[in-house]
mmCIF file of C-alpha atoms in Angstrom:
data_model
loop_
_atom_site.group_PDB
_atom_site.id
_atom_site.type_symbol
_atom_site.label_atom_id
_atom_site.label_comp_id
_atom_site.label_asym_id
_atom_site.label_seq_id
_atom_site.Cartn_x
_atom_site.Cartn_y
_atom_site.Cartn_z
ATOM 1 C CA MET A 34 0.000 0.000 0.000
ATOM 2 C CA PRO A 35 1.200 3.576 -0.538
ATOM 3 C CA ALA A 36 2.973 5.049 2.427
ATOM 4 C CA SER A 37 0.907 7.511 4.423
ATOM 5 C CA ASN A 38 4.046 9.631 4.480
ATOM 6 C CA PRO A 39 6.674 9.244 1.739
ATOM 7 C CA SER A 40 9.963 7.928 3.124
ATOM 8 C CA PRO A 41 12.712 8.795 0.645
ATOM 9 C CA GLU A 42 15.425 8.490 3.302
ATOM 10 C CA ALA A 43 14.338 4.923 4.090
ATOM 11 C CA GLY A 44 14.378 4.188 0.375
ATOM 12 C CA ARG A 45 17.915 5.508 0.047
ATOM 13 C CA ARG A 46 19.068 3.357 2.956
ATOM 14 C CA LEU A 47 17.499 0.245 1.465
ATOM 15 C CA LYS A 48 19.096 0.982 -1.895
ATOM 16 C CA ALA A 49 22.476 1.370 -0.205
ATOM 17 C CA ALA A 50 21.934 -1.976 1.533
ATOM 18 C CA ARG A 51 21.195 -3.597 -1.826
ATOM 19 C CA LYS A 52 24.285 -2.037 -3.409
ATOM 20 C CA ARG A 53 26.414 -3.255 -0.497
ATOM 21 C CA VAL A 54 25.637 -6.881 -1.352
ATOM 22 C CA ARG A 55 25.993 -6.118 -5.090
ATOM 23 C CA LEU A 56 22.507 -7.119 -6.135
ATOM 24 C CA SER A 57 20.346 -5.659 -8.871
ATOM 25 C CA THR A 58 16.634 -5.163 -8.390
ATOM 26 C CA ARG A 59 16.149 -8.147 -10.698
ATOM 27 C CA ASP A 60 18.366 -10.239 -8.407
ATOM 28 C CA VAL A 61 16.227 -9.259 -5.430
ATOM 29 C CA GLU A 62 13.099 -10.175 -7.366
ATOM 30 C CA ARG A 63 14.519 -13.622 -8.185
ATOM 31 C CA LEU A 64 15.694 -14.312 -4.627
ATOM 32 C CA SER A 65 12.437 -13.135 -3.093
ATOM 33 C CA ARG A 66 10.505 -15.409 -5.434
ATOM 34 C CA THR A 67 12.503 -18.363 -4.108
ATOM 35 C CA LEU A 68 11.824 -17.291 -0.530
ATOM 36 C CA ALA A 69 8.118 -16.846 -1.262
ATOM 37 C CA GLN A 70 7.987 -20.363 -2.683
ATOM 38 C CA GLU A 71 9.689 -21.753 0.424
ATOM 39 C CA LYS A 72 7.269 -19.858 2.655
ATOM 40 C CA LYS A 73 4.337 -20.801 0.390
ATOM 41 C CA SER A 74 3.181 -17.178 0.428
ATOM 42 C CA GLN A 75 3.379 -14.473 -2.225
ATOM 43 C CA ASP A 76 3.510 -11.878 0.546
ATOM 44 C CA TYR A 77 7.298 -12.394 0.623
ATOM 45 C CA TYR A 78 7.693 -11.752 -3.116
ATOM 46 C CA ILE A 79 9.187 -8.420 -4.198
ATOM 47 C CA SER A 80 8.954 -7.471 -7.860
ATOM 48 C CA HIS A 81 11.565 -5.373 -9.628
ATOM 49 C CA ALA A 82 9.096 -2.524 -10.145
ATOM 50 C CA TRP A 83 7.840 -2.628 -6.579
ATOM 51 C CA LEU A 84 11.388 -2.532 -5.159
ATOM 52 C CA THR A 85 12.190 0.435 -7.376
ATOM 53 C CA ASP A 86 9.209 2.304 -5.937
ATOM 54 C CA ILE A 87 10.289 1.379 -2.381
ATOM 55 C CA GLU A 88 13.761 2.779 -3.036
ATOM 56 C CA LYS A 89 12.159 5.989 -4.322
ATOM 57 C CA GLY A 90 10.312 6.261 -1.015
ATOM 58 C CA GLU A 91 6.894 5.880 -2.589
ATOM 59 C CA PHE A 92 5.873 2.745 -0.690
ATOM 60 C CA THR A 93 6.318 1.373 2.814
ATOM 61 C CA PRO A 94 6.925 -2.405 2.645
ATOM 62 C CA SER A 95 4.804 -4.881 4.563
ATOM 63 C CA ILE A 96 6.325 -6.881 7.391
ATOM 64 C CA TYR A 97 6.659 -9.843 5.014
ATOM 65 C CA LYS A 98 8.610 -7.917 2.406
ATOM 66 C CA LEU A 99 10.785 -6.374 5.096
ATOM 67 C CA TYR A 100 11.508 -9.938 6.218
ATOM 68 C CA SER A 101 12.554 -10.829 2.678
ATOM 69 C CA LEU A 102 14.861 -7.812 2.474
ATOM 70 C CA SER A 103 16.368 -8.769 5.825
ATOM 71 C CA VAL A 104 17.149 -12.267 4.538
ATOM 72 C CA ILE A 105 18.412 -11.142 1.131
ATOM 73 C CA TYR A 106 20.535 -8.222 2.338
ATOM 74 C CA LYS A 107 21.979 -10.235 5.243
ATOM 75 C CA LEU A 108 20.803 -7.665 7.781
ATOM 76 C CA SER A 109 18.957 -8.228 11.036
ATOM 77 C CA TYR A 110 15.258 -7.420 11.035
ATOM 78 C CA ASP A 111 15.985 -4.613 13.507
ATOM 79 C CA GLU A 112 18.481 -3.085 11.076
ATOM 80 C CA ILE A 113 15.900 -3.139 8.294
ATOM 81 C CA LEU A 114 13.308 -1.513 10.563
ATOM 82 C CA ALA A 115 15.851 1.135 11.549
ATOM 83 C CA CYS A 116 15.782 2.360 7.946
ATOM 84 C CA PHE A 117 12.265 3.562 8.779
ATOM 85 C CA GLU A 118 13.308 4.965 12.194
ATOM 86 C CA ILE A 119 11.649 2.048 13.989
ATOM 87 C CA HIS A 120 13.784 0.744 16.842
ATOM 88 C CA PRO A 121 12.393 -2.385 18.586
ATOM 89 C CA GLY A 122 15.028 -1.995 21.306
ATOM 90 C CA ASP A 123 13.087 1.030 22.562
ATOM 91 C CA ILE A 124 9.872 -0.928 23.090
ATOM 92 C CA GLY A 125 10.603 -2.040 26.660
ATOM 93 C CA ARG A 126 11.432 1.480 27.822
ATOM 94 C CA GLU A 127 8.431 2.974 26.043
ATOM 95 C CA GLN A 128 6.121 0.323 27.496
ATOM 96 C CA VAL A 129 7.203 1.486 30.935
ATOM 97 C CA SER A 130 6.807 5.192 30.146
ATOM 98 C CA LEU A 131 3.343 4.709 28.587
ATOM 99 C CA THR A 132 1.311 3.828 31.657
ATOM 100 C CA LEU A 133 -2.107 2.165 31.712
ATOM 101 C CA PRO A 134 -4.846 2.925 34.235
ATOM 102 C CA ARG A 135 -5.607 -0.639 35.347
ATOM 103 C CA THR A 136 -3.536 -3.434 36.854
ATOM 104 C CA HIS A 137 -2.853 -6.092 34.258
ATOM 105 C CA LEU A 138 -0.704 -9.058 33.308
ATOM 106 C CA ILE A 139 2.164 -8.442 30.936
ATOM 107 C CA GLY A 140 2.495 -10.936 28.083
ATOM 108 C CA GLU A 141 4.907 -13.825 28.491
ATOM 109 C CA ARG A 142 8.417 -13.395 27.175
ATOM 110 C CA GLY A 143 9.192 -15.604 24.232
ATOM 111 C CA SER A 144 11.634 -18.471 24.379
ATOM 112 C CA ASP A 145 13.823 -16.934 21.667
ATOM 113 C CA SER A 146 17.437 -17.518 22.635
ATOM 114 C CA SER A 147 18.276 -13.949 21.672
ATOM 115 C CA SER A 148 16.251 -12.765 24.655
ATOM 116 C CA GLN A 149 18.125 -14.950 27.131
ATOM 117 C CA ILE A 150 20.926 -13.776 29.389
ATOM 118 C CA ALA A 151 24.189 -15.581 28.744
ATOM 119 C CA ILE A 152 27.140 -14.264 30.688
ATOM 120 C CA PRO A 153 30.379 -15.295 28.957
ATOM 121 C CA VAL A 154 32.134 -18.085 30.865
ATOM 122 C CA GLU A 155 35.334 -16.090 31.253
ATOM 123 C CA LEU A 156 33.414 -13.319 33.016
ATOM 124 C CA ARG A 157 31.289 -15.351 35.411
ATOM 125 C CA ASP A 158 34.028 -15.298 38.008
ATOM 126 C CA LYS A 159 34.748 -11.607 37.431
ATOM 127 C CA VAL A 160 31.283 -10.088 37.816
ATOM 128 C CA PRO A 161 30.949 -9.386 41.558
ATOM 129 C CA LEU A 162 27.289 -10.244 42.075
ATOM 130 C CA GLU A 163 27.753 -10.342 45.841
ATOM 131 C CA LYS A 164 28.797 -6.675 45.878
ATOM 132 C CA THR A 165 26.787 -3.539 45.203
ATOM 133 C CA ASN A 166 28.040 -1.918 42.004
ATOM 134 C CA LEU A 167 27.251 0.304 39.037
ATOM 135 C CA VAL A 168 25.923 -1.796 36.178
ATOM 136 C CA SER A 169 28.015 0.037 33.572
ATOM 137 C CA ARG A 170 31.199 -0.895 35.436
ATOM 138 C CA MET A 171 30.122 -4.456 36.154
ATOM 139 C CA PHE A 172 29.858 -5.160 32.436
ATOM 140 C CA HIS A 173 32.638 -2.880 31.186
ATOM 141 C CA GLN A 174 34.761 -5.825 30.039
ATOM 142 C CA TRP A 175 31.748 -7.426 28.375
ATOM 143 C CA GLY A 176 31.412 -4.484 25.991
ATOM 144 C CA GLY A 177 27.702 -4.110 26.694
ATOM 145 C CA VAL A 178 24.823 -4.616 29.088
ATOM 146 C CA PRO A 179 22.617 -7.745 29.010
ATOM 147 C CA VAL A 180 19.851 -6.582 26.714
ATOM 148 C CA SER A 181 16.935 -8.700 27.871
ATOM 149 C CA LEU A 182 17.632 -8.130 31.558
ATOM 150 C CA LEU A 183 17.949 -4.389 31.100
ATOM 151 C CA SER A 184 15.540 -3.938 28.207
ATOM 152 C CA GLN A 185 13.440 -1.426 30.132
ATOM 153 C CA MET A 186 16.399 0.697 31.145
ATOM 154 C CA ASN A 187 17.035 4.017 29.462
ATOM 155 C CA LEU A 188 20.819 3.864 29.480
ATOM 156 C CA GLY A 189 21.071 7.124 27.574
ATOM 157 C CA SER A 190 19.741 9.337 30.347
ATOM 158 C CA SER A 191 20.071 7.355 33.592
ATOM 159 C CA LEU A 192 22.586 5.321 35.542
ATOM 160 C CA TYR A 193 21.801 1.881 36.893
ATOM 161 C CA GLY A 194 23.113 0.103 39.943
ATOM 162 C CA TYR A 195 23.046 -3.465 41.182
ATOM 163 C CA VAL A 196 22.487 -4.226 44.873
ATOM 164 C CA GLY A 197 24.844 -7.044 45.819
ATOM 165 C CA MET A 198 23.594 -10.366 47.123
ATOM 166 C CA GLU A 199 25.397 -9.691 50.416
ATOM 167 C CA ASP A 200 24.026 -6.148 50.765
ATOM 168 C CA LEU A 201 21.149 -6.115 53.255
ATOM 169 C CA THR A 202 21.374 -2.382 54.005
ATOM 170 C CA LEU A 203 17.799 -1.519 53.002
ATOM 171 C CA PHE A 204 16.248 -4.969 53.311
ATOM 172 C CA PRO A 205 13.308 -5.563 53.068
ATOM 173 C CA LEU A 206 12.631 -2.276 51.265
ATOM 174 C CA ILE A 207 15.278 -3.082 48.656
ATOM 175 C CA ARG A 208 16.299 -6.721 48.472
ATOM 176 C CA PRO A 209 19.728 -8.077 47.515
ATOM 177 C CA GLY A 210 19.976 -8.730 43.779
ATOM 178 C CA SER A 211 17.828 -5.718 42.860
ATOM 179 C CA PHE A 212 18.549 -3.294 40.035
ATOM 180 C CA VAL A 213 18.058 0.395 40.761
ATOM 181 C CA GLU A 214 17.675 3.362 38.462
ATOM 182 C CA ILE A 215 19.743 6.388 39.492
ATOM 183 C CA ASP A 216 19.163 10.052 38.661
ATOM 184 C CA SER A 217 22.700 11.438 38.637
ATOM 185 C CA ARG A 218 21.351 15.008 38.675
ATOM 186 C CA GLN A 219 20.067 14.593 42.228
ATOM 187 C CA LYS A 220 23.235 14.568 44.313
ATOM 188 C CA ARG A 221 22.173 16.834 47.161
ATOM 189 C CA VAL A 222 21.360 14.851 50.301
ATOM 190 C CA ASP A 223 17.843 15.710 51.438
ATOM 191 C CA SER A 224 17.174 14.542 54.990
ATOM 192 C CA MET A 225 14.113 16.682 55.738
ATOM 193 C CA SER A 226 11.305 16.572 53.155
ATOM 194 C CA TRP A 227 9.928 13.083 53.756
ATOM 195 C CA SER A 228 7.271 11.682 56.057
ATOM 196 C CA ASN A 229 7.764 7.896 55.918
ATOM 197 C CA GLU A 230 10.301 5.298 54.869
ATOM 198 C CA PHE A 231 8.786 4.961 51.400
ATOM 199 C CA ASP A 232 9.230 8.684 50.687
ATOM 200 C CA ARG A 233 12.670 8.924 52.261
ATOM 201 C CA PRO A 234 15.289 9.551 49.552
ATOM 202 C CA ILE A 235 17.606 6.645 48.776
ATOM 203 C CA TYR A 236 21.045 7.362 47.373
ATOM 204 C CA PHE A 237 23.639 5.387 45.486
ATOM 205 C CA VAL A 238 27.005 6.217 47.006
ATOM 206 C CA GLU A 239 30.519 5.638 45.690
ATOM 207 C CA LEU A 240 33.022 4.864 48.433
ATOM 208 C CA ARG A 241 36.775 4.482 48.059
ATOM 209 C CA ASP A 242 36.639 0.758 47.295
ATOM 210 C CA SER A 243 32.954 -0.069 46.958
ATOM 211 C CA TYR A 244 29.419 1.218 46.463
ATOM 212 C CA ALA A 245 26.467 1.556 48.790
ATOM 213 C CA CYS A 246 22.720 1.960 48.332
ATOM 214 C CA SER A 247 21.164 3.496 51.418
ATOM 215 C CA TRP A 248 19.452 6.351 53.142
ATOM 216 C CA CYS A 249 21.885 9.152 53.905
ATOM 217 C CA GLU A 250 22.403 11.942 56.412
ATOM 218 C CA LEU A 251 25.024 14.691 56.453
ATOM 219 C CA ARG A 252 26.530 15.816 59.735
ATOM 220 C CA ALA A 253 29.470 18.262 59.848
ATOM 221 C CA GLY A 254 31.573 16.797 57.075
ATOM 222 C CA ARG A 255 30.486 13.219 57.741
ATOM 223 C CA LEU A 256 28.143 11.152 55.613
ATOM 224 C CA LEU A 257 26.006 8.633 57.484
ATOM 225 C CA LEU A 258 24.846 5.601 55.503
ATOM 226 C CA VAL A 259 21.622 4.730 57.294
ATOM 227 C CA PRO A 260 20.233 1.161 57.014
ATOM 228 C CA HIS A 261 16.642 0.002 57.274
ATOM 229 C CA PRO A 262 15.812 -0.810 60.913
ATOM 230 C CA GLN A 263 14.762 -4.376 60.044
ATOM 231 C CA SER A 264 18.025 -5.113 58.228
ATOM 232 C CA ARG A 265 19.967 -5.265 61.498
ATOM 233 C CA SER A 266 22.842 -3.534 59.697
ATOM 234 C CA GLN A 267 24.903 -0.848 61.392
ATOM 235 C CA VAL A 268 25.046 2.840 60.461
ATOM 236 C CA LYS A 269 28.245 3.484 58.516
ATOM 237 C CA GLU A 270 29.977 6.829 58.843
ATOM 238 C CA VAL A 271 32.502 8.156 56.313
ATOM 239 C CA ARG A 272 34.198 11.473 55.622
ATOM 240 C CA PHE A 273 32.372 13.552 53.023
ATOM 241 C CA PRO A 274 33.319 14.361 50.340
ATOM 242 C CA ASP A 275 36.839 12.963 50.952
ATOM 243 C CA ASP A 276 35.878 9.279 51.202
ATOM 244 C CA ALA A 277 32.447 9.232 49.552
ATOM 245 C CA GLY A 278 30.580 10.716 46.615
ATOM 246 C CA ILE A 279 26.877 10.749 45.832
ATOM 247 C CA VAL A 280 26.343 9.051 42.469
ATOM 248 C CA GLY A 281 22.690 10.098 42.504
ATOM 249 C CA ARG A 282 19.265 9.458 43.940
ATOM 250 C CA VAL A 283 17.548 6.123 43.375
ATOM 251 C CA THR A 284 14.356 6.728 41.408
ATOM 252 C CA ALA A 285 13.179 3.198 40.571
ATOM 253 C CA VAL A 286 13.752 -0.384 41.693
ATOM 254 C CA SER A 287 13.431 -3.717 39.896
ATOM 255 C CA MET A 288 13.549 -6.671 42.281
ATOM 256 C CA LYS A 289 12.273 -10.155 43.032
ATOM 257 C CA ILE A 290 10.246 -10.713 46.182
ATOM 258 C CA VAL A 291 10.419 -14.522 46.027
ATOM 259 C CA GLU A 292 12.636 -17.001 44.225
ATOM 260 C CA MET A 293 11.107 -19.038 41.399
ATOM 261 C CA GLN A 294 10.512 -22.697 42.265
ATOM 262 C CA GLU A 295 11.867 -25.283 39.867
ATOM 263 C CA ARG A 296 9.248 -27.561 38.358
ATOM 264 C CA SER A 297 9.651 -31.184 39.318
#
């Protein structure tokens, strides 16, 4: 069908992708015909004339024809969609930002292996899951962040921290193994404008050799890391700012409240 809005830039990108693999529009037609026969559906077929119109920006391809172009041009489906400024990687974050009025179940995650977390073997002993840390530093040697685990995180505008499995500072408010979102713009310790433990600001703090996630109080050049009363942890006092820096205020938490039981 004709595009509701012409997309000449997308057409130029698709043409460049075709040129990169040194195919003519007739080659694409022939290859797509083979694919359509394998799929037993003409929806995957792309004629020479139709591809020419796509590259001129006069048509927006269907999902089936985009699939064919992905296969033929040896590009991921996400890369093909990116030609049209569609970025599936943003879906998780946008699902979170677009709130719904009623409580509901979220659809099950697929079993696609690309959505699974697989920490490289050589890093399993290097990622300190027992310690509280900044996510970006935990996975620095990996060259990236686990996409499916952090799919709802907006890494462009926020920092993210991991609360170590041995860190009970704010338990049960924040459990060990939780991920926290950090607003690095909020570094001023506010110990007054809150009325209960749920409103009390939580901060992610960088110490000389570790990190902490806790309530904080400032007293004459000393920073007090205040634990939750039920955690049975002790208040920790450090020199500020000599031995501690406020990374930012915790603005969101992702955590489990019970471990999954294995099916027998």
